[in-house]
C-alpha positions as a printed Julia matrix, in Angstrom:
791×3 Matrix{Float64}:
 115.57  223.31   47.45
 112.0   224.67   48.4
 108.93  223.13   49.7
 106.58  221.2    46.72
 103.44  223.95   45.64
 101.02  221.84   47.71
 102.77  222.24   51.22
 103.13  225.43   52.89
 104.7   226.36   55.7
 102.86  227.29   59.28
 101.6   230.16   59.58
  98.23  231.57   61.98
  95.63  230.31   59.22
  97.51  227.58   57.43
  97.12  224.65   60.11
  94.54  223.2    57.98
  95.11  221.9    54.32
  91.99  222.67   52.48
  93.43  226.6    52.0
  96.4   224.47   50.12
  93.72  222.27   48.65
  92.03  224.55   46.82
  95.33  225.72   45.0
  95.98  221.91   43.71
  91.89  221.32   43.18
  92.44  222.31   39.17
  95.07  219.71   39.05
  93.14  217.26   40.08
  92.54  214.68   38.2
  88.73  213.61   36.71
  86.56  211.54   38.19
  87.06  208.12   36.27
  87.32  204.86   36.8
  89.42  203.51   39.7
  92.3   202.35   37.17
  92.6   205.35   35.32
  92.08  207.13   38.44
  95.21  205.22   39.73
  97.33  206.31   36.5
  96.66  209.53   36.57
  98.19  210.05   40.39
 100.62  207.53   39.29
 101.37  210.01   36.29
 101.43  213.07   39.21
 103.69  211.23   40.91
 106.3   211.76   38.47
 109.09  209.74   39.58
 110.46  206.22   38.1
 111.35  203.65   40.56
 110.42  200.36   39.86
 109.75  199.55   43.86
 107.41  202.34   44.17
 104.92  200.57   41.25
 104.7   197.18   43.37
 102.79  199.27   46.37
 101.7   202.53   44.72
  97.87  201.04   44.02
  97.62  199.81   47.76
  99.05  202.96   49.35
  96.37  204.89   47.28
  93.38  202.98   48.25
  94.78  203.0    51.92
  95.02  207.07   51.55
  91.96  207.3    49.64
  89.92  205.84   52.33
  91.33  208.62   54.47
  92.18  211.35   52.6
  89.62  214.3    51.38
  91.07  215.66   48.12
  93.16  218.54   48.86
  94.69  216.25   51.87
  94.99  213.87   48.61
  97.13  216.62   46.39
  99.41  217.56   49.48
  99.98  213.62   50.03
 101.11  213.64   46.18
 102.9   216.76   46.16
 105.08  215.86   49.23
 105.46  212.39   47.82
 107.06  213.69   44.65
 109.07  215.87   46.45
 110.54  213.0    48.38
 110.86  211.39   45.22
 112.88  213.81   43.45
 115.67  214.43   46.55
 118.47  211.94   44.74
 118.09  209.65   47.68
 116.23  206.49   46.23
 113.1   205.23   46.77
 113.64  204.57   50.76
 111.67  207.96   51.24
 109.38  207.82   49.09
 108.07  204.68   49.87
 108.33  205.33   53.75
 106.17  208.49   52.83
 103.5   206.58   50.9
 102.98  203.92   53.59
 103.13  205.64   56.91
 101.61  209.26   56.11
  97.72  207.62   56.1
  97.98  206.02   59.38
  99.99  209.32   60.57
  96.36  211.24   59.37
  94.31  209.2    60.81
  96.35  209.45   64.29
  97.5   212.92   64.77
  95.52  214.66   61.59
  96.36  215.81   58.37
  97.72  219.19   59.58
 100.6   217.76   60.61
 101.98  217.74   57.08
 103.55  221.35   56.9
 105.33  220.44   59.99
 106.78  217.44   58.73
 107.42  219.0    54.81
 109.68  221.78   57.45
 111.19  219.05   59.23
 112.38  217.19   56.07
 113.74  220.6    53.97
 115.68  221.2    57.03
 117.39  217.34   57.04
 117.62  217.63   53.36
 119.79  221.08   53.13
 121.77  219.25   56.15
 124.12  216.64   55.96
 121.47  214.4    57.72
 119.71  213.6    54.38
 120.45  210.16   55.43
 118.05  210.3    58.58
 115.02  211.09   56.53
 114.08  207.62   56.15
 114.33  206.95   59.85
 112.2   209.68   60.73
 109.66  208.79   58.13
 109.34  204.75   59.29
 109.32  206.11   63.06
 106.6   208.6    62.4
 103.4   206.41   62.6
 104.4   204.97   66.32
 105.22  208.11   67.56
 101.95  209.88   66.14
 100.1   206.37   67.82
 101.4   208.44   71.22
 101.01  212.08   70.42
  98.09  211.97   68.58
  98.04  215.62   68.15
  99.12  217.98   64.87
 100.57  220.04   67.9
 102.28  217.67   69.69
 103.62  216.22   66.13
 104.9   219.36   65.35
 106.56  219.68   68.5
 108.25  216.61   68.17
 109.32  217.41   65.02
 110.71  220.59   66.0
 112.96  218.48   68.59
 114.2   216.38   66.01
 115.42  219.47   64.08
 116.97  220.91   67.19
 118.54  218.31   67.91
 120.68  218.04   64.23
 121.38  221.46   64.83
 123.18  221.03   67.87
 124.6   217.97   67.52
 125.61  218.01   63.38
 129.72  218.18   63.34
 131.07  221.72   62.28
 135.1   221.27   61.49
 135.72  224.67   60.56
 133.05  225.94   62.8
 130.79  228.01   60.88
 128.66  225.37   58.63
 127.68  221.87   59.22
 130.14  219.06   57.59
 129.16  215.94   59.36
 126.07  214.21   60.1
 124.48  214.16   63.7
 126.2   211.17   65.17
 123.07  210.64   67.75
 120.15  211.18   65.42
 119.67  208.38   63.69
 119.59  206.25   67.49
 117.25  209.38   68.85
 114.87  208.1    65.82
 115.02  204.39   66.26
 114.71  205.16   69.78
 111.66  207.75   69.24
 108.94  205.75   69.59
 109.7   204.57   72.88
 110.74  207.95   74.74
 107.66  209.57   73.73
 105.78  206.9    75.33
 108.0   207.05   78.44
 107.98  211.08   79.0
 106.35  213.92   77.99
 107.53  215.93   74.9
 108.7   218.75   77.28
 110.47  216.46   79.41
 111.76  214.7    76.47
 113.13  218.0    75.71
 114.96  218.68   79.12
 116.31  214.75   79.4
 117.82  215.72   75.54
 119.36  218.87   76.33
 120.87  217.47   79.39
 122.63  215.08   77.51
 123.35  216.98   75.2
 125.28  219.33   77.68
 126.97  216.32   79.34
 127.97  214.24   76.27
 127.61  216.9    72.94
 131.08  216.74   72.34
 131.7   213.19   72.32
 130.1   211.33   69.8
 130.25  207.94   70.93
 128.56  208.87   74.22
 126.21  211.02   72.64
 125.21  207.83   71.26
 124.58  205.54   74.22
 122.88  208.37   76.0
 120.45  208.71   73.04
 120.04  204.72   73.23
 119.46  204.93   77.15
 122.41  202.4    77.24
 124.11  203.99   80.37
 122.56  204.2    83.68
 122.72  207.94   83.92
 120.44  208.42   80.5
 118.08  205.89   81.86
 117.83  207.72   85.48
 118.06  211.19   84.23
 114.55  209.89   81.81
 113.05  208.73   84.63
 113.45  211.89   86.27
 111.01  213.44   84.09
 108.59  210.84   84.72
 106.07  211.3    87.87
 106.96  208.05   90.53
 110.31  207.74   92.76
 113.42  206.57   91.77
 115.39  204.14   92.78
 118.58  206.43   92.72
 116.87  209.04   95.17
 116.3   206.06   97.78
 118.87  203.38   97.36
 120.67  204.6    99.92
 118.04  204.41  102.52
 117.39  201.17  101.09
 120.76  200.16  101.43
 120.82  201.16  105.09
 117.35  199.13  105.73
 118.53  196.08  103.75
 122.15  196.45  106.39
 120.47  197.12  109.5
 117.19  194.39  109.3
 119.03  192.06  107.58
 122.56  192.14  107.95
 123.04  192.26  103.82
 124.98  194.53  102.0
 124.04  193.91   98.36
 124.19  196.41   95.74
 120.87  197.61   94.76
 121.07  197.48   90.85
 118.24  199.4    88.8
 116.63  197.8    85.77
 114.43  199.5    83.34
 110.96  198.73   83.35
 107.53  200.34   82.24
 105.14  200.45   85.56
 102.02  199.54   84.01
 100.47  202.06   86.43
 101.71  205.3    84.83
 100.72  204.2    81.2
  96.96  204.09   81.81
  96.09  203.99   78.2
  97.99  200.5    77.69
  95.84  198.07   76.85
  96.03  194.91   79.17
  97.76  192.55   77.18
 100.63  194.69   77.1
 100.22  195.91   80.67
 100.8   192.59   81.93
 103.97  192.12   80.06
 105.09  195.19   80.26
 106.08  194.68   84.33
 109.14  193.0    85.43
 109.59  191.52   88.77
 112.32  192.32   90.65
 115.04  189.74   90.66
 118.31  188.75   92.46
 121.72  187.57   90.34
 125.25  187.95   90.99
 125.2   191.57   90.69
 122.93  192.37   93.18
 119.69  192.64   93.96
 117.77  194.24   90.77
 114.7   196.6    91.65
 112.42  198.8    89.11
 114.19  202.34   88.36
 111.45  203.9    88.84
 107.94  203.37   91.13
 104.64  205.17   91.88
 102.46  204.96   94.86
  99.69  202.2    93.98
  96.6   200.73   95.51
  97.43  203.38   98.64
 100.58  202.51   99.15
 103.59  204.57   98.88
 106.42  203.77   96.4
 108.55  203.7    99.37
 106.69  201.28  100.65
 106.81  199.11   97.26
 110.35  199.22   97.19
 110.72  198.0   100.88
 108.55  195.13  100.25
 110.03  193.97   96.96
 113.81  194.18   99.09
 112.09  192.6   102.09
 111.08  189.62  100.0
 114.63  189.02   98.08
 116.26  189.49  101.29
 113.7   186.68  102.63
 114.67  184.15   99.65
 118.16  185.34  100.24
 118.18  184.46  103.72
 115.63  181.23  103.76
 115.04  179.56   99.94
 117.46  176.41   99.32
 117.75  175.65   95.43
 115.52  172.98   94.0
 116.35  170.79   91.49
 113.77  171.94   88.47
 115.19  168.88   85.58
 112.32  166.87   86.36
 109.52  169.51   87.07
 106.76  170.4    84.59
 106.55  174.35   84.31
 103.2   173.92   86.1
 105.2   172.27   88.9
 107.65  175.17   89.02
 105.18  177.87   89.43
 103.22  176.04   92.44
 106.62  175.44   93.83
 107.29  179.24   93.33
 103.91  180.25   94.68
 103.93  177.97   97.99
 107.47  179.01   98.58
 107.37  182.82   97.98
 104.43  182.68  100.6
 106.29  180.76  103.36
 108.86  183.97  102.56
 106.39  186.24  103.11
 104.91  185.02  106.54
 108.92  184.54  107.9
 109.17  188.16  106.55
 105.98  189.5   108.57
 107.48  187.26  112.04
 110.31  189.7   111.41
 108.32  193.17  110.18
 104.73  192.49  111.08
 104.34  196.61  109.99
 105.09  194.81  106.41
 101.53  193.21  106.78
  99.14  196.08  105.65
 101.82  196.41  102.43
 101.43  192.85  101.51
  97.98  192.57  101.63
  97.4   195.75   99.65
  99.93  194.89   96.64
  98.73  191.16   96.35
  95.97  190.91   94.03
  92.42  189.64   95.57
  91.21  187.65   92.84
  87.01  186.79   92.62
  87.22  183.11   92.99
  84.89  183.08   89.71
  87.01  185.6    87.61
  88.82  183.34   85.08
  86.06  181.47   82.51
  88.37  177.98   82.04
  86.32  177.24   78.93
  88.4   179.75   76.84
  91.31  180.47   78.85
  94.37  179.06   80.96
  93.48  179.5    84.63
  96.44  178.03   86.18
  97.87  181.7    87.0
  94.15  182.71   88.77
  94.32  179.72   91.22
  97.62  180.16   91.64
  96.91  183.78   92.6
  93.75  182.38   94.92
  96.33  180.34   96.69
  98.63  182.77   97.37
  96.13  185.32   98.62
  94.7   182.41  100.57
  98.22  181.69  102.34
  98.73  184.97  103.01
  95.38  186.51  103.95
  93.34  184.96  106.99
  89.97  186.29  105.04
  90.5   185.24  101.93
  87.0   183.89  101.75
  87.51  181.46   99.24
  85.34  178.12   99.38
  87.65  175.83   97.1
  87.91  172.47   99.82
  91.42  171.29   98.29
  92.34  175.11   98.56
  91.59  175.25  102.05
  93.15  171.99  102.91
  96.3   173.47  101.49
  96.29  176.62  103.56
  95.64  174.28  106.82
  98.38  172.42  106.16
 100.98  174.86  105.14
 100.1   177.19  108.75
 100.95  173.81  110.3
 103.9   173.2   108.43
 105.35  176.88  109.6
 104.27  176.45  112.71
 106.56  173.02  113.07
 109.34  175.24  112.56
 111.92  172.6   111.11
 109.33  171.27  108.72
 109.01  174.94  107.51
 111.68  174.61  104.97
 111.69  174.95  100.85
 111.68  171.14  100.65
 108.46  170.59  102.54
 106.52  173.69  100.64
 107.67  172.15   97.06
 106.05  168.84   98.04
 102.96  170.69   99.32
 103.04  172.49   96.15
 103.55  169.52   93.94
 100.39  167.64   95.82
  98.47  170.36   95.49
  99.01  170.76   91.29
  98.79  167.03   91.41
  94.75  167.61   92.7
  94.17  170.79   90.85
  95.66  170.4    87.39
  93.19  170.63   84.2
  93.09  169.83   81.1
  92.15  173.72   80.11
  95.56  174.55   81.85
  97.48  173.22   77.8
  95.2   176.64   76.48
  97.34  179.08   74.81
  95.38  181.96   76.03
  96.28  182.4    79.31
  94.36  184.22   82.33
  96.82  187.4    83.44
  94.07  189.47   84.5
  94.6   190.3    88.65
  97.35  187.43   88.96
 100.62  189.46   89.34
 102.13  190.2    92.46
 104.41  192.71   91.53
 107.15  192.57   94.99
 107.79  189.34   94.59
 110.69  188.22   92.41
 111.1   185.76   89.3
 112.41  183.24   91.77
 115.42  182.81   89.1
 118.01  181.9    92.05
 115.41  178.98   93.47
 116.11  176.73   90.56
 119.12  174.47   89.71
 119.81  172.74   86.2
 121.71  169.08   86.82
 121.57  169.39   82.85
 121.97  172.06   80.54
 118.71  172.35   78.39
 116.3   175.32   76.64
 114.1   175.13   80.22
 115.82  177.12   82.52
 116.71  181.05   81.85
 119.69  181.35   79.63
 120.09  185.31   80.16
 123.91  186.2    80.14
 124.71  187.07   83.97
 127.17  189.61   84.2
 128.51  190.51   87.45
 128.31  194.32   87.89
 131.08  196.15   89.95
 129.96  195.7    93.66
 129.09  198.78   95.14
 131.06  198.36   98.44
 134.58  197.42   99.43
 135.41  194.16   99.94
 136.63  194.98  103.62
 134.92  198.74  103.92
 132.11  200.41  104.42
 129.28  200.85  101.91
 129.46  204.55   99.93
 127.59  207.25  100.82
 125.87  209.02   98.28
 125.95  212.95   98.45
 124.33  215.56   96.18
 126.19  217.48   93.24
 125.32  220.96   92.07
 124.4   221.37   88.2
 125.44  225.39   87.6
 123.2   224.96   84.25
 120.02  223.44   86.11
 120.48  225.27   89.3
 119.4   222.7    91.5
 120.79  219.15   92.93
 121.24  216.31   91.65
 120.25  213.97   94.46
 122.63  210.83   95.81
 124.72  211.43   92.25
 128.38  211.07   93.98
 129.17  207.91   96.15
 131.83  208.82   98.62
 134.31  205.23   99.99
 135.67  205.58  103.25
 139.02  204.48  103.62
 141.71  203.68  105.95
 145.26  205.02  103.97
 147.57  202.06  103.93
 150.49  202.78  106.0
 153.97  202.98  105.12
 157.17  204.02  106.98
 156.88  206.12  109.64
 160.47  206.51  109.63
 160.08  208.28  106.04
 158.34  211.28  107.96
 160.82  211.59  110.96
 163.32  211.51  107.75
 161.27  214.69  106.59
 161.37  216.71  110.09
 164.86  216.19  110.24
 165.86  217.45  106.51
 162.82  220.66  108.03
 164.62  221.02  111.14
 164.78  225.1   110.7
 161.41  225.5   109.86
 160.68  223.13  112.89
 163.11  225.59  115.08
 161.26  228.83  113.43
 157.9   227.23  114.09
 158.53  226.36  118.06
 159.57  230.14  118.75
 155.98  231.11  117.44
 154.03  228.05  118.72
 155.78  229.69  122.25
 153.92  232.93  121.69
 150.76  231.01  121.49
 150.91  228.47  123.71
 147.49  229.15  125.54
 147.72  229.34  129.92
 145.63  227.25  131.45
 144.08  229.45  134.03
 143.68  233.08  133.97
 143.06  235.43  137.04
 139.98  238.13  136.98
 140.65  240.49  139.3
 137.78  243.36  141.09
 135.22  241.23  141.1
 132.46  241.82  143.48
 131.84  238.21  143.95
 134.54  235.36  143.08
 136.37  232.34  144.97
 138.92  234.0   146.44
 139.93  237.16  148.27
 142.42  240.0   146.32
 144.35  240.85  149.06
 145.85  243.81  147.7
 142.4   245.16  146.84
 140.91  244.37  150.25
 143.92  245.71  152.0
 143.42  248.82  150.28
 139.99  248.99  150.49
 140.0   248.58  154.43
 142.81  251.71  154.09
 140.19  253.54  153.0
 137.22  253.21  155.05
 139.32  254.05  157.88
 140.14  256.94  156.36
 136.57  257.97  155.77
 136.59  257.34  152.33
 134.37  255.31  150.23
 135.99  251.9   149.79
 136.18  249.66  146.58
 133.86  246.65  147.02
 135.82  244.81  144.09
 137.65  242.92  146.55
 137.52  239.17  145.45
 138.83  237.69  142.17
 137.91  234.51  140.3
 140.06  232.18  137.46
 138.94  231.11  134.14
 140.69  228.76  131.79
 142.31  230.27  128.97
 142.06  227.26  126.29
 142.25  227.23  122.89
 139.03  225.2   121.37
 139.68  224.38  117.5
 138.64  221.59  115.54
 140.88  221.43  112.49
 140.6   219.11  109.68
 143.47  218.79  106.73
 142.28  217.48  103.47
 144.76  216.45  100.57
 144.11  216.75   97.89
 145.51  213.16   96.38
 145.26  213.3    92.32
 148.09  212.15   90.15
 149.18  215.77   89.6
 151.06  215.59   92.95
 153.09  213.24   91.79
 155.08  215.86   89.2
 157.98  217.05   90.15
 159.26  220.66   91.95
 160.86  223.13   89.51
 164.13  223.57   90.24
 164.32  220.89   93.39
 164.41  217.2    93.64
 161.49  216.86   95.44
 157.64  216.31   93.96
 154.82  218.19   95.54
 153.59  215.67   97.17
 156.83  215.34   99.04
 156.98  218.45  100.36
 153.36  218.54  101.28
 154.34  215.13  103.45
 156.5   217.91  105.11
 154.1   220.58  105.21
 151.49  218.61  106.87
 154.01  216.54  109.56
 155.02  220.12  110.85
 151.55  221.74  111.12
 150.43  217.93  112.61
 153.48  218.36  115.15
 152.37  222.01  115.72
 148.75  221.16  116.27
 149.9   218.42  118.9
 151.78  221.07  120.8
 148.82  223.39  121.25
 146.62  220.47  122.19
 143.81  221.37  119.3
 141.9   218.54  117.67
 143.09  217.3   114.07
 142.15  214.87  111.43
 143.96  214.14  108.58
 142.5   213.11  105.0
 142.93  212.44  101.63
 140.83  212.73   98.34
 140.77  211.36   94.69
 138.52  210.46   92.16
 137.75  207.93   89.29
 134.06  209.23   87.7
 131.34  209.98   89.98
 130.63  206.7    90.99
 134.34  206.37   93.02
 135.6   209.0    94.85
 138.4   207.66   97.77
 138.19  209.71  100.91
 141.69  208.2   102.76
 141.74  208.77  106.18
 145.28  209.54  107.39
 144.72  210.74  111.16
 141.55  210.67  113.56
 140.78  213.28  115.59
 141.09  210.68  118.37
 144.05  209.62  116.91
 147.34  211.14  118.76
 150.52  212.27  116.56
 152.89  209.2   116.55
 153.81  206.49  114.5
 150.25  205.09  113.24
 149.23  208.54  111.68
 153.04  209.47  110.5
 153.42  205.61  108.44
 149.65  206.31  106.94
 150.74  210.06  105.44
 153.92  208.14  104.12
 152.18  205.79  102.46
 149.98  208.39  100.54
 150.2   208.29   96.96
 148.61  210.55   94.31
 145.97  208.56   91.77
 143.26  209.9    89.64
 141.26  212.83   89.91
 139.96  215.83   91.91
 135.92  215.43   92.13
 136.43  218.36   95.14
 132.56  218.91   95.98
 131.99  215.5    97.16
 134.99  215.54   99.17
 134.37  218.75  101.04
 131.06  217.58  101.94
 132.22  214.61  103.65
 134.78  215.88  105.03
 132.31  218.59  106.77
 129.76  216.22  107.77
 132.35  214.51  109.96
 133.6   217.97  111.38
 130.78  218.86  112.26
 130.03  216.8   114.7
 132.88  217.75  116.71
 132.27  220.01  119.74
 134.29  222.86  119.06
 134.14  226.47  119.45
 135.43  226.95  115.69
 135.69  224.25  113.13
 138.14  224.9   110.26
 138.3   222.95  107.03
 141.78  223.13  105.35
 142.09  222.41  101.56
 145.54  221.9   100.3
 145.56  221.07   96.51
 147.21  221.95   93.67
 144.96  222.11   90.91
 141.45  223.07   89.65
 138.39  220.25   90.6
 138.21  218.08   87.28
 137.08  214.34   86.34
 137.4   212.23   83.8
 133.53  211.73   83.37
 132.86  215.43   83.01
 133.53  217.65   79.85
 132.47  220.77   80.95
 135.23  222.65   82.83
 133.18  224.53   84.62
 130.89  222.27   86.5
 132.7   220.97   89.34
 134.17  224.07   90.26
 130.81  225.38   90.6
 129.91  222.42   92.41
 132.5   223.01   95.43
 131.58  226.34   95.33
 128.13  225.19   96.4
 129.67  222.87   98.69
 131.4   225.68  100.23
 128.35  227.53  100.79
 126.53  224.26  101.96
 129.36  223.93  104.74
 129.06  227.73  105.64
 125.52  227.39  106.49
 126.33  224.71  109.01
 129.23  226.84  110.4
 131.92  225.71  109.51
 134.88  227.67  107.81
 136.68  226.91  104.8
 140.15  227.84  104.22
 142.2   226.81  100.59
 146.08  226.71  100.24
 146.33  226.3    96.6
 149.89  225.31   94.56
 148.7   226.08   91.49
 150.07  229.14   89.9
 146.84  229.83   88.19
 144.86  229.56   90.54
 143.42  233.17   90.9
 141.45  232.31   88.23
 138.59  230.29   89.93
 140.11  229.95   93.46
 137.84  232.9    94.28
 135.08  231.67   92.5
 135.26  228.68   95.06
 136.48  229.83   98.06
 135.3   233.65   97.98
 138.25  235.49  100.01
 139.11  232.48  102.01
 141.95  231.2   100.2
 145.83  231.64   99.97
 147.89  230.8    96.75
 151.71  229.61   97.36
 153.29  230.42   94.21
 157.26  228.8    95.28
 155.87  225.34   96.14
 159.19  224.26   97.99
 158.1   226.96  100.61
 155.07  225.23  101.39
 156.49  223.72  104.96
 157.36  226.99  105.71
 154.13  228.68  104.98
 151.42  226.03  105.72
 152.07  226.0   109.4
 152.46  229.73  109.57
 149.18  230.13  107.61
 147.32  227.97  110.28
 148.98  230.05  113.33
 147.46  233.08  111.89
 144.09  231.4   110.95
 143.39  230.67  114.31
 145.8   233.36  116.52
């Protein structure tokens, strides 16, 4: 299908409509009365939809107010083309109603780009997306407001369509894009959050991660996953919670003794969208809050009022932690909304003061973030001044130099500080009594006005106090939002996760704090099982003992022929004396000294404990894990004989949110029944996210004092995980992790049990790898390989 005659393709000089408007001038109806003119335009439209007749006159009147003659001809021509697509009246009606508004916002030069986008959709299996695109056009234009940006946006829509349309035979698209309707529904919000360049980067990253999985693609474009929201926020200015979550979690644990998960929630930061009107800004900002899933903080913040985004996060976190420590739930059933607001204001101020007693350095931050409204800023004849009075009261309770003259406010402030000084009287109940008295004395008739004065009343580091209230009877006043506890970010009896980056080879950049690694002590089995394994491999043990006898270091070695030393070398001294008596030049090197000739090596053996190690080994009655246990036991025994430092650990992963690092033997532990029992209890499960395990093992190994630090990796397959579709992503991340460890001075060597490892192991470990094709030989080859590497 071709474009309508009045719509031409974009070119160097086709951006304005008069060029093709002149072509249609001969077809314009003559200037007649309004009714006849409408009838003429209706005849030019040439469609038979009854639904169009009901709205055509109104749409035409609106179009005539904003469009010139040439633009009107193009408008009708494009509408006529839409009416003949065979898709019913909806696309035509959407265009007739939307286009005048788009023209006002972004200019009529947008029409050629729109025509091309509509033609591309019609030629593909995505024709049903034409109506959603037209419905969202006005909202998108309201944000972009230029023909150039609108053309970029429409190009992005077409690109998304081409990239995500499904092709069964691999040549032509045969099924529509699963994510395109979702994207068009979200488009007005997306273009208001990020610039078009950032939106395209976000879109391409989502297609790279989830392009082959329709439902994940839809969830990503719908901002329904944390990954999607986090990646989108990275295209904005400001500091992301995911980037500073680890620091804040450590602050929470060290200063407040709390291990609550920090959960981001999507938010439109009022400071980020300068073109929002005051009312939208006031209602768009959501306060932090706490629930059963943890402490909820904004996904992104930027510097504001000379306070860094990190300090804003710290202030919000301190306030939430203070509520958790000092606030007591209050019964809300018999209190009015005014009274509850007053109680929340005074209790928030009490928590701030108690926080400042512990962290006085936050005072500057809290004073900068807390609004300081003028006492006469609210006209109570036009709007409710309740929030304004509460903001003034809160400022006065926090700031000694508040400057307010209201006698009730000054009296309440004096009693508030007296209660805080009294210690025992500083309780939530005491604050509630003081707040209710203030509410009774300051209540005004204008507080009931529907319009509320919001400007300068939002204290954005304070939470919404949802946990401050308890309700005896169910009603419609309390927050009835569903509370779904999220998975805890810490083990009940373990440490909080350590966050590591992950390398993205496509963008050649690190994804910061992307992977959560949990340190876990491997549950113990039966140490006797390991002793039985060693008995079964007694022949390998005898062979290994002979090698060890050759490698065992001597504690001290003599250094002879020294001019200075710790003792006299008698043989050399007697020979020198004889030379001197014979008149020859004596040898002055008549001393000797000794030095320690020991090995100073730290070894960390990292075992791949993914589910594949449970597979049987062909030709034997053993599993890969069973042979690995035997090999590790022999190696641990050998290293104990040599006196080297040794740690043993395993790892497996279940998405990037849960990489388990299982400690089997620590550096300080001796090789006895306890590490043997842990090794016997090791089992295979889940997947192989090797890069994160390598980084964590390197972090632990780099802290050892040794001349040589060796990280041995024993694996049976290629890095992979269930949340990664690109087979090259995790191997590239593991290769980057090996490079990072090399810069730390750590020597990494891989022992692979995969016969096909030659295809990928070199890309990860360079030249430092060994493939053991016959897995049954592992108990013999692993100790020998170690001795070769440390000879």
